[in-house]
Amino acid sequence: AEQSGKSQTVIVGPWGAQVSTSSNGKAFDDGAFTGIREINLSYNKETAIGDFQVIYDLNGSPFVGQNHTSFITGFTPVKISLDFPSEYIIEVSGHTGKVSGYVVVRSLAFKTNKKTYGPYGVTSGTPFNLPIENGLIVGFKGSIGYWLDYFSMYLSL
């Protein structure tokens, strides 16, 4: 195939519950940007991932994505600041499983070309991982109720 010089964006996922009935979550879709500068999430060591918010790159400037918050409290916040643009995510992994009868994302870890952040949350249930050999994560979508029900990612190829 010929390279047109134009990048293509695809959505991969979801991981977690397949429908947002899991914890009556509120769906979100950040859309696609040009990179990731920072990920802010929160987790509970006994339950799952709670809040999720990303500072994206948009053509060389930071773009603060919406803060997607849990309906409940009691989470530990984590800030993952990437050394943009030289540091980027090469693998996303985690676990999905049931909490209070709901299928949710229980843990998340982000591996970059420089280091690994996490895992955060509870590493039990069904593991998943997405190695990104070529392409960049440029956006997130998903649903958060009590916990992160599910998420998908935009990949720029």
Short mmCIF file of N, CA and C in Angstrom, two decimals:
data_model
loop_
_atom_site.label_atom_id
_atom_site.label_comp_id
_atom_site.label_asym_id
_atom_site.label_seq_id
_atom_site.Cartn_x
_atom_site.Cartn_y
_atom_site.Cartn_z
N ALA A 1 0.84 -1.20 0.00
CA ALA A 1 0.00 0.00 0.00
C ALA A 1 0.88 1.25 0.00
N GLU A 2 0.40 2.27 -0.66
CA GLU A 2 1.15 3.53 -0.71
C GLU A 2 0.91 4.34 0.55
N GLN A 3 1.93 5.05 0.97
CA GLN A 3 1.77 5.97 2.09
C GLN A 3 1.26 7.29 1.52
N SER A 4 0.14 7.74 2.03
CA SER A 4 -0.40 9.01 1.52
C SER A 4 0.17 10.17 2.32
N GLY A 5 0.92 9.85 3.38
CA GLY A 5 1.42 10.92 4.23
C GLY A 5 0.39 11.38 5.23
N LYS A 6 -0.81 10.79 5.16
CA LYS A 6 -1.88 11.17 6.07
C LYS A 6 -2.04 10.04 7.08
N SER A 7 -2.08 10.39 8.36
CA SER A 7 -2.19 9.33 9.36
C SER A 7 -3.64 8.89 9.48
N GLN A 8 -3.78 7.66 9.89
CA GLN A 8 -5.11 7.08 10.04
C GLN A 8 -5.33 6.84 11.52
N THR A 9 -6.53 7.13 12.00
CA THR A 9 -6.84 6.91 13.41
C THR A 9 -7.84 5.77 13.54
N VAL A 10 -7.50 4.81 14.38
CA VAL A 10 -8.40 3.68 14.62
C VAL A 10 -8.71 3.61 16.11
N ILE A 11 -9.85 3.00 16.44
CA ILE A 11 -10.22 2.81 17.84
C ILE A 11 -9.99 1.35 18.21
N VAL A 12 -9.27 1.11 19.31
CA VAL A 12 -9.06 -0.25 19.80
C VAL A 12 -9.73 -0.38 21.15
N GLY A 13 -10.30 -1.58 21.39
CA GLY A 13 -11.03 -1.81 22.63
C GLY A 13 -12.47 -2.16 22.31
N PRO A 14 -13.37 -2.16 23.28
CA PRO A 14 -13.12 -1.77 24.68
C PRO A 14 -12.60 -2.90 25.55
N TRP A 15 -11.99 -2.50 26.66
CA TRP A 15 -11.64 -3.42 27.74
C TRP A 15 -12.53 -3.08 28.92
N GLY A 16 -13.03 -4.13 29.59
CA GLY A 16 -13.95 -3.93 30.71
C GLY A 16 -15.32 -4.40 30.31
N ALA A 17 -16.34 -3.80 30.91
CA ALA A 17 -17.72 -4.16 30.57
C ALA A 17 -17.98 -3.77 29.13
N GLN A 18 -18.76 -4.56 28.44
CA GLN A 18 -19.03 -4.25 27.03
C GLN A 18 -20.16 -3.24 26.87
N VAL A 19 -20.92 -3.04 27.92
CA VAL A 19 -22.03 -2.08 27.87
C VAL A 19 -21.98 -1.23 29.13
N SER A 20 -22.57 -0.05 29.08
CA SER A 20 -22.41 0.85 30.22
C SER A 20 -23.43 0.58 31.32
N THR A 21 -24.05 -0.60 31.30
CA THR A 21 -24.93 -0.95 32.41
C THR A 21 -24.11 -1.36 33.62
N SER A 22 -22.80 -1.47 33.46
CA SER A 22 -21.98 -2.05 34.52
C SER A 22 -22.15 -1.38 35.86
N SER A 23 -21.88 -0.07 35.94
CA SER A 23 -22.19 0.60 37.21
C SER A 23 -22.95 1.88 36.91
N ASN A 24 -23.89 1.77 35.94
CA ASN A 24 -24.67 2.93 35.50
C ASN A 24 -23.76 4.08 35.14
N GLY A 25 -22.71 3.75 34.42
CA GLY A 25 -21.67 4.73 34.15
C GLY A 25 -22.10 5.81 33.18
N LYS A 26 -21.32 6.88 33.22
CA LYS A 26 -21.50 8.00 32.30
C LYS A 26 -20.44 7.86 31.22
N ALA A 27 -20.89 7.68 29.97
CA ALA A 27 -19.95 7.48 28.87
C ALA A 27 -19.21 8.77 28.55
N PHE A 28 -17.96 8.63 28.12
CA PHE A 28 -17.19 9.79 27.68
C PHE A 28 -16.41 9.44 26.43
N ASP A 29 -16.10 10.46 25.65
CA ASP A 29 -15.31 10.28 24.43
C ASP A 29 -14.48 11.54 24.24
N ASP A 30 -13.20 11.45 24.58
CA ASP A 30 -12.34 12.63 24.49
C ASP A 30 -12.03 13.00 23.04
N GLY A 31 -12.11 12.04 22.13
CA GLY A 31 -11.71 12.30 20.76
C GLY A 31 -10.23 12.05 20.56
N ALA A 32 -9.72 12.41 19.40
CA ALA A 32 -8.33 12.13 19.04
C ALA A 32 -7.52 13.43 18.98
N PHE A 33 -6.29 13.36 19.51
CA PHE A 33 -5.40 14.53 19.56
C PHE A 33 -4.10 14.17 18.84
N THR A 34 -3.00 14.84 19.21
CA THR A 34 -1.73 14.54 18.54
C THR A 34 -0.73 13.87 19.47
N GLY A 35 -1.13 13.61 20.71
CA GLY A 35 -0.23 12.94 21.64
C GLY A 35 -0.77 13.03 23.05
N ILE A 36 0.00 12.47 24.00
CA ILE A 36 -0.38 12.47 25.41
C ILE A 36 0.76 13.06 26.22
N ARG A 37 0.44 14.03 27.06
CA ARG A 37 1.43 14.66 27.93
C ARG A 37 1.32 14.17 29.37
N GLU A 38 0.10 13.91 29.83
CA GLU A 38 -0.08 13.53 31.24
C GLU A 38 -1.37 12.73 31.39
N ILE A 39 -1.33 11.73 32.28
CA ILE A 39 -2.53 10.97 32.62
C ILE A 39 -2.74 11.10 34.12
N ASN A 40 -3.93 11.53 34.51
CA ASN A 40 -4.30 11.61 35.91
C ASN A 40 -5.41 10.59 36.15
N LEU A 41 -5.14 9.65 37.05
CA LEU A 41 -6.17 8.67 37.37
C LEU A 41 -6.21 8.46 38.87
N SER A 42 -7.22 7.77 39.33
CA SER A 42 -7.26 7.41 40.74
C SER A 42 -7.69 5.96 40.85
N TYR A 43 -7.31 5.35 41.97
CA TYR A 43 -7.60 3.93 42.15
C TYR A 43 -7.85 3.67 43.63
N ASN A 44 -8.48 2.52 43.89
CA ASN A 44 -8.67 2.05 45.25
C ASN A 44 -8.01 0.68 45.32
N LYS A 45 -7.20 0.45 46.37
CA LYS A 45 -6.42 -0.80 46.47
C LYS A 45 -7.31 -2.02 46.66
N GLU A 46 -8.59 -1.81 46.99
CA GLU A 46 -9.48 -2.96 47.19
C GLU A 46 -10.51 -3.12 46.10
N THR A 47 -10.73 -2.07 45.29
CA THR A 47 -11.80 -2.17 44.30
C THR A 47 -11.28 -2.04 42.87
N ALA A 48 -11.09 -0.81 42.38
CA ALA A 48 -10.80 -0.64 40.96
C ALA A 48 -10.34 0.79 40.69
N ILE A 49 -10.23 1.10 39.39
CA ILE A 49 -9.89 2.44 38.92
C ILE A 49 -11.11 3.35 39.07
N GLY A 50 -10.88 4.59 39.52
CA GLY A 50 -11.99 5.53 39.72
C GLY A 50 -12.02 6.63 38.67
N ASP A 51 -11.32 7.73 38.94
CA ASP A 51 -11.34 8.89 38.05
C ASP A 51 -10.30 8.74 36.93
N PHE A 52 -10.53 9.47 35.83
CA PHE A 52 -9.60 9.39 34.70
C PHE A 52 -9.63 10.71 33.94
N GLN A 53 -8.44 11.28 33.75
CA GLN A 53 -8.34 12.56 33.03
C GLN A 53 -6.99 12.63 32.34
N VAL A 54 -6.99 13.19 31.13
CA VAL A 54 -5.76 13.22 30.33
C VAL A 54 -5.46 14.64 29.87
N ILE A 55 -4.18 15.01 29.95
CA ILE A 55 -3.73 16.23 29.28
C ILE A 55 -3.08 15.77 27.98
N TYR A 56 -3.73 16.12 26.89
CA TYR A 56 -3.27 15.71 25.57
C TYR A 56 -2.31 16.75 25.00
N ASP A 57 -1.65 16.36 23.91
CA ASP A 57 -0.96 17.34 23.09
C ASP A 57 -1.85 17.62 21.89
N LEU A 58 -2.01 18.90 21.56
CA LEU A 58 -2.74 19.28 20.35
C LEU A 58 -1.83 20.19 19.53
N ASN A 59 -1.18 19.59 18.55
CA ASN A 59 -0.29 20.33 17.64
C ASN A 59 0.77 21.14 18.38
N GLY A 60 1.34 20.55 19.44
CA GLY A 60 2.43 21.19 20.15
C GLY A 60 2.04 21.95 21.40
N SER A 61 0.74 22.06 21.68
CA SER A 61 0.29 22.73 22.91
C SER A 61 -0.50 21.77 23.78
N PRO A 62 -0.44 21.97 25.11
CA PRO A 62 -1.24 21.12 26.00
C PRO A 62 -2.73 21.39 25.82
N PHE A 63 -3.51 20.34 25.84
CA PHE A 63 -4.97 20.45 25.81
C PHE A 63 -5.50 19.65 26.99
N VAL A 64 -6.15 20.33 27.92
CA VAL A 64 -6.62 19.67 29.14
C VAL A 64 -7.95 18.99 28.86
N GLY A 65 -7.93 17.66 28.87
CA GLY A 65 -9.15 16.91 28.64
C GLY A 65 -10.08 17.00 29.84
N GLN A 66 -11.33 16.69 29.60
CA GLN A 66 -12.33 16.73 30.67
C GLN A 66 -11.97 15.72 31.76
N ASN A 67 -12.28 16.08 33.01
CA ASN A 67 -12.05 15.17 34.13
C ASN A 67 -13.26 14.25 34.25
N HIS A 68 -13.04 12.96 34.08
CA HIS A 68 -14.14 11.99 34.17
C HIS A 68 -14.08 11.39 35.57
N THR A 69 -15.08 11.70 36.38
CA THR A 69 -14.99 11.37 37.80
C THR A 69 -15.98 10.29 38.20
N SER A 70 -15.56 9.52 39.20
CA SER A 70 -16.41 8.49 39.78
C SER A 70 -17.55 9.13 40.55
N PHE A 71 -18.63 8.37 40.72
CA PHE A 71 -19.75 8.83 41.54
C PHE A 71 -19.40 8.78 43.03
N ILE A 72 -18.31 8.07 43.37
CA ILE A 72 -17.98 7.87 44.78
C ILE A 72 -16.58 8.39 45.07
N THR A 73 -16.21 8.42 46.35
CA THR A 73 -14.90 8.91 46.76
C THR A 73 -14.09 7.77 47.37
N GLY A 74 -12.92 8.09 47.90
CA GLY A 74 -12.10 7.07 48.55
C GLY A 74 -11.01 6.52 47.66
N PHE A 75 -10.61 7.30 46.66
CA PHE A 75 -9.58 6.85 45.73
C PHE A 75 -8.25 7.57 46.00
N THR A 76 -7.17 6.93 45.59
CA THR A 76 -5.83 7.51 45.66
C THR A 76 -5.47 8.08 44.29
N PRO A 77 -5.15 9.38 44.20
CA PRO A 77 -4.82 9.95 42.89
C PRO A 77 -3.40 9.64 42.46
N VAL A 78 -3.19 9.53 41.15
CA VAL A 78 -1.88 9.29 40.56
C VAL A 78 -1.72 10.25 39.38
N LYS A 79 -0.56 10.87 39.28
CA LYS A 79 -0.25 11.73 38.13
C LYS A 79 0.91 11.11 37.36
N ILE A 80 0.68 10.79 36.09
CA ILE A 80 1.72 10.23 35.23
C ILE A 80 2.11 11.33 34.24
N SER A 81 3.24 11.96 34.50
CA SER A 81 3.70 13.05 33.61
C SER A 81 4.75 12.50 32.66
N LEU A 82 4.43 12.51 31.39
CA LEU A 82 5.37 12.00 30.39
C LEU A 82 6.29 13.13 29.93
N ASP A 83 7.51 12.76 29.58
CA ASP A 83 8.48 13.72 29.07
C ASP A 83 8.21 13.89 27.57
N PHE A 84 7.09 14.55 27.28
CA PHE A 84 6.64 14.73 25.90
C PHE A 84 7.60 15.68 25.16
N PRO A 85 7.96 15.44 23.91
CA PRO A 85 7.49 14.35 23.04
C PRO A 85 8.42 13.14 23.00
N SER A 86 9.52 13.17 23.78
CA SER A 86 10.47 12.05 23.67
C SER A 86 9.98 10.79 24.39
N GLU A 87 9.03 10.94 25.32
CA GLU A 87 8.49 9.78 26.03
C GLU A 87 7.06 9.54 25.59
N TYR A 88 6.76 8.30 25.23
CA TYR A 88 5.42 7.97 24.75
C TYR A 88 5.09 6.54 25.18
N ILE A 89 3.81 6.24 25.21
CA ILE A 89 3.32 4.95 25.71
C ILE A 89 3.50 3.87 24.64
N ILE A 90 4.12 2.76 25.05
CA ILE A 90 4.30 1.64 24.11
C ILE A 90 3.48 0.41 24.50
N GLU A 91 2.87 0.43 25.70
CA GLU A 91 2.01 -0.69 26.09
C GLU A 91 1.06 -0.26 27.19
N VAL A 92 -0.19 -0.67 27.06
CA VAL A 92 -1.19 -0.45 28.11
C VAL A 92 -1.65 -1.82 28.58
N SER A 93 -1.66 -2.03 29.89
CA SER A 93 -2.10 -3.33 30.41
C SER A 93 -2.94 -3.11 31.65
N GLY A 94 -3.57 -4.18 32.11
CA GLY A 94 -4.39 -4.08 33.31
C GLY A 94 -5.20 -5.34 33.52
N HIS A 95 -6.20 -5.20 34.39
CA HIS A 95 -7.10 -6.32 34.71
C HIS A 95 -8.53 -5.83 34.70
N THR A 96 -9.42 -6.69 34.22
CA THR A 96 -10.84 -6.42 34.36
C THR A 96 -11.43 -7.51 35.24
N GLY A 97 -12.49 -7.18 35.95
CA GLY A 97 -13.11 -8.15 36.83
C GLY A 97 -14.30 -7.54 37.53
N LYS A 98 -14.95 -8.36 38.34
CA LYS A 98 -16.17 -7.91 39.00
C LYS A 98 -15.91 -7.27 40.35
N VAL A 99 -16.56 -6.13 40.57
CA VAL A 99 -16.60 -5.49 41.88
C VAL A 99 -18.08 -5.23 42.17
N SER A 100 -18.57 -5.73 43.29
CA SER A 100 -19.99 -5.57 43.65
C SER A 100 -20.92 -6.00 42.51
N GLY A 101 -20.51 -7.04 41.78
CA GLY A 101 -21.35 -7.55 40.70
C GLY A 101 -21.17 -6.86 39.36
N TYR A 102 -20.39 -5.78 39.32
CA TYR A 102 -20.18 -5.05 38.07
C TYR A 102 -18.82 -5.42 37.47
N VAL A 103 -18.78 -5.60 36.15
CA VAL A 103 -17.50 -5.78 35.47
C VAL A 103 -16.88 -4.40 35.26
N VAL A 104 -15.67 -4.21 35.78
CA VAL A 104 -15.00 -2.91 35.69
C VAL A 104 -13.52 -3.12 35.40
N VAL A 105 -12.82 -2.02 35.15
CA VAL A 105 -11.36 -2.06 34.98
C VAL A 105 -10.73 -1.94 36.36
N ARG A 106 -10.13 -3.03 36.82
CA ARG A 106 -9.62 -3.08 38.20
C ARG A 106 -8.21 -2.52 38.33
N SER A 107 -7.40 -2.66 37.27
CA SER A 107 -6.05 -2.11 37.34
C SER A 107 -5.62 -1.61 35.98
N LEU A 108 -4.67 -0.67 36.00
CA LEU A 108 -4.09 -0.13 34.77
C LEU A 108 -2.59 0.07 34.97
N ALA A 109 -1.83 -0.18 33.92
CA ALA A 109 -0.40 0.14 33.91
C ALA A 109 -0.06 0.69 32.53
N PHE A 110 0.86 1.63 32.51
CA PHE A 110 1.29 2.25 31.26
C PHE A 110 2.80 2.11 31.15
N LYS A 111 3.24 1.44 30.10
CA LYS A 111 4.68 1.29 29.86
C LYS A 111 5.05 2.26 28.75
N THR A 112 6.10 3.06 28.99
CA THR A 112 6.57 3.97 27.96
C THR A 112 7.91 3.46 27.43
N ASN A 113 8.47 4.19 26.48
CA ASN A 113 9.80 3.84 25.96
C ASN A 113 10.88 4.14 27.00
N LYS A 114 10.52 4.71 28.15
CA LYS A 114 11.49 5.01 29.20
C LYS A 114 11.25 4.26 30.50
N LYS A 115 9.99 4.05 30.90
CA LYS A 115 9.73 3.36 32.17
C LYS A 115 8.30 2.83 32.22
N THR A 116 7.99 2.13 33.32
CA THR A 116 6.64 1.60 33.52
C THR A 116 5.98 2.31 34.69
N TYR A 117 4.75 2.75 34.48
CA TYR A 117 3.96 3.41 35.52
C TYR A 117 2.85 2.44 35.94
N GLY A 118 2.87 2.07 37.21
CA GLY A 118 1.85 1.15 37.68
C GLY A 118 2.41 -0.26 37.81
N PRO A 119 1.56 -1.25 38.04
CA PRO A 119 0.10 -1.16 37.95
C PRO A 119 -0.54 -0.44 39.15
N TYR A 120 -1.63 0.24 38.85
CA TYR A 120 -2.44 0.92 39.86
C TYR A 120 -3.76 0.17 39.98
N GLY A 121 -4.21 -0.04 41.22
CA GLY A 121 -5.47 -0.74 41.43
C GLY A 121 -5.25 -2.17 41.89
N VAL A 122 -6.16 -3.05 41.50
CA VAL A 122 -6.15 -4.44 41.95
C VAL A 122 -5.79 -5.35 40.77
N THR A 123 -4.66 -6.05 40.91
CA THR A 123 -4.20 -6.90 39.80
C THR A 123 -4.78 -8.30 39.92
N SER A 124 -6.11 -8.38 39.91
CA SER A 124 -6.74 -9.70 39.84
C SER A 124 -7.91 -9.63 38.89
N GLY A 125 -8.30 -10.80 38.37
CA GLY A 125 -9.34 -10.85 37.36
C GLY A 125 -8.74 -11.30 36.04
N THR A 126 -9.25 -10.76 34.96
CA THR A 126 -8.79 -11.14 33.62
C THR A 126 -7.76 -10.12 33.13
N PRO A 127 -6.51 -10.55 32.88
CA PRO A 127 -5.52 -9.59 32.42
C PRO A 127 -5.73 -9.22 30.95
N PHE A 128 -5.33 -8.02 30.59
CA PHE A 128 -5.31 -7.62 29.18
C PHE A 128 -4.04 -6.83 28.95
N ASN A 129 -3.56 -6.83 27.71
CA ASN A 129 -2.47 -5.92 27.39
C ASN A 129 -2.47 -5.61 25.92
N LEU A 130 -2.08 -4.39 25.62
CA LEU A 130 -2.01 -3.93 24.24
C LEU A 130 -0.63 -3.34 23.99
N PRO A 131 0.27 -4.13 23.37
CA PRO A 131 1.55 -3.56 22.97
C PRO A 131 1.32 -2.74 21.69
N ILE A 132 1.91 -1.57 21.64
CA ILE A 132 1.73 -0.70 20.48
C ILE A 132 3.06 -0.65 19.74
N GLU A 133 3.16 -1.40 18.66
CA GLU A 133 4.45 -1.51 17.97
C GLU A 133 4.66 -0.35 17.01
N ASN A 134 3.63 0.01 16.30
CA ASN A 134 3.74 1.25 15.53
C ASN A 134 2.43 1.99 15.72
N GLY A 135 2.54 3.26 15.96
CA GLY A 135 1.36 4.05 16.25
C GLY A 135 1.48 4.72 17.60
N LEU A 136 0.62 5.68 17.82
CA LEU A 136 0.62 6.45 19.06
C LEU A 136 -0.78 6.47 19.62
N ILE A 137 -0.90 6.38 20.94
CA ILE A 137 -2.20 6.60 21.57
C ILE A 137 -2.48 8.10 21.53
N VAL A 138 -3.61 8.47 20.97
CA VAL A 138 -3.92 9.90 20.84
C VAL A 138 -5.27 10.28 21.45
N GLY A 139 -5.94 9.32 22.12
CA GLY A 139 -7.21 9.66 22.75
C GLY A 139 -7.78 8.48 23.50
N PHE A 140 -8.73 8.80 24.40
CA PHE A 140 -9.40 7.78 25.19
C PHE A 140 -10.91 8.00 25.15
N LYS A 141 -11.64 6.90 25.25
CA LYS A 141 -13.09 6.97 25.46
C LYS A 141 -13.46 5.84 26.40
N GLY A 142 -14.62 5.94 27.03
CA GLY A 142 -15.02 4.89 27.96
C GLY A 142 -16.24 5.28 28.75
N SER A 143 -16.32 4.75 29.96
CA SER A 143 -17.46 5.02 30.83
C SER A 143 -17.01 4.89 32.28
N ILE A 144 -17.44 5.82 33.10
CA ILE A 144 -17.15 5.74 34.54
C ILE A 144 -18.45 5.91 35.31
N GLY A 145 -18.71 4.95 36.21
CA GLY A 145 -19.82 5.04 37.14
C GLY A 145 -19.22 5.13 38.53
N TYR A 146 -19.34 4.04 39.30
CA TYR A 146 -18.59 3.97 40.56
C TYR A 146 -17.12 3.80 40.24
N TRP A 147 -16.84 3.04 39.17
CA TRP A 147 -15.48 2.76 38.74
C TRP A 147 -15.40 2.92 37.23
N LEU A 148 -14.19 2.76 36.69
CA LEU A 148 -14.01 2.78 35.24
C LEU A 148 -14.62 1.49 34.68
N ASP A 149 -15.76 1.63 34.02
CA ASP A 149 -16.48 0.46 33.51
C ASP A 149 -15.72 -0.19 32.36
N TYR A 150 -15.34 0.62 31.41
CA TYR A 150 -14.61 0.13 30.24
C TYR A 150 -13.90 1.31 29.60
N PHE A 151 -12.93 1.02 28.75
CA PHE A 151 -12.28 2.10 28.01
C PHE A 151 -11.80 1.57 26.67
N SER A 152 -11.68 2.49 25.73
CA SER A 152 -11.09 2.23 24.42
C SER A 152 -10.07 3.33 24.16
N MET A 153 -9.21 3.10 23.17
CA MET A 153 -8.19 4.10 22.86
C MET A 153 -8.19 4.41 21.37
N TYR A 154 -7.90 5.65 21.07
CA TYR A 154 -7.65 6.07 19.69
C TYR A 154 -6.16 5.88 19.41
N LEU A 155 -5.86 5.17 18.33
CA LEU A 155 -4.47 4.99 17.90
C LEU A 155 -4.28 5.70 16.58
N SER A 156 -3.22 6.50 16.50
CA SER A 156 -2.85 7.13 15.24
C SER A 156 -1.77 6.27 14.60
N LEU A 157 -2.05 5.77 13.41
CA LEU A 157 -1.15 4.81 12.77
C LEU A 157 -0.27 5.51 11.72
#
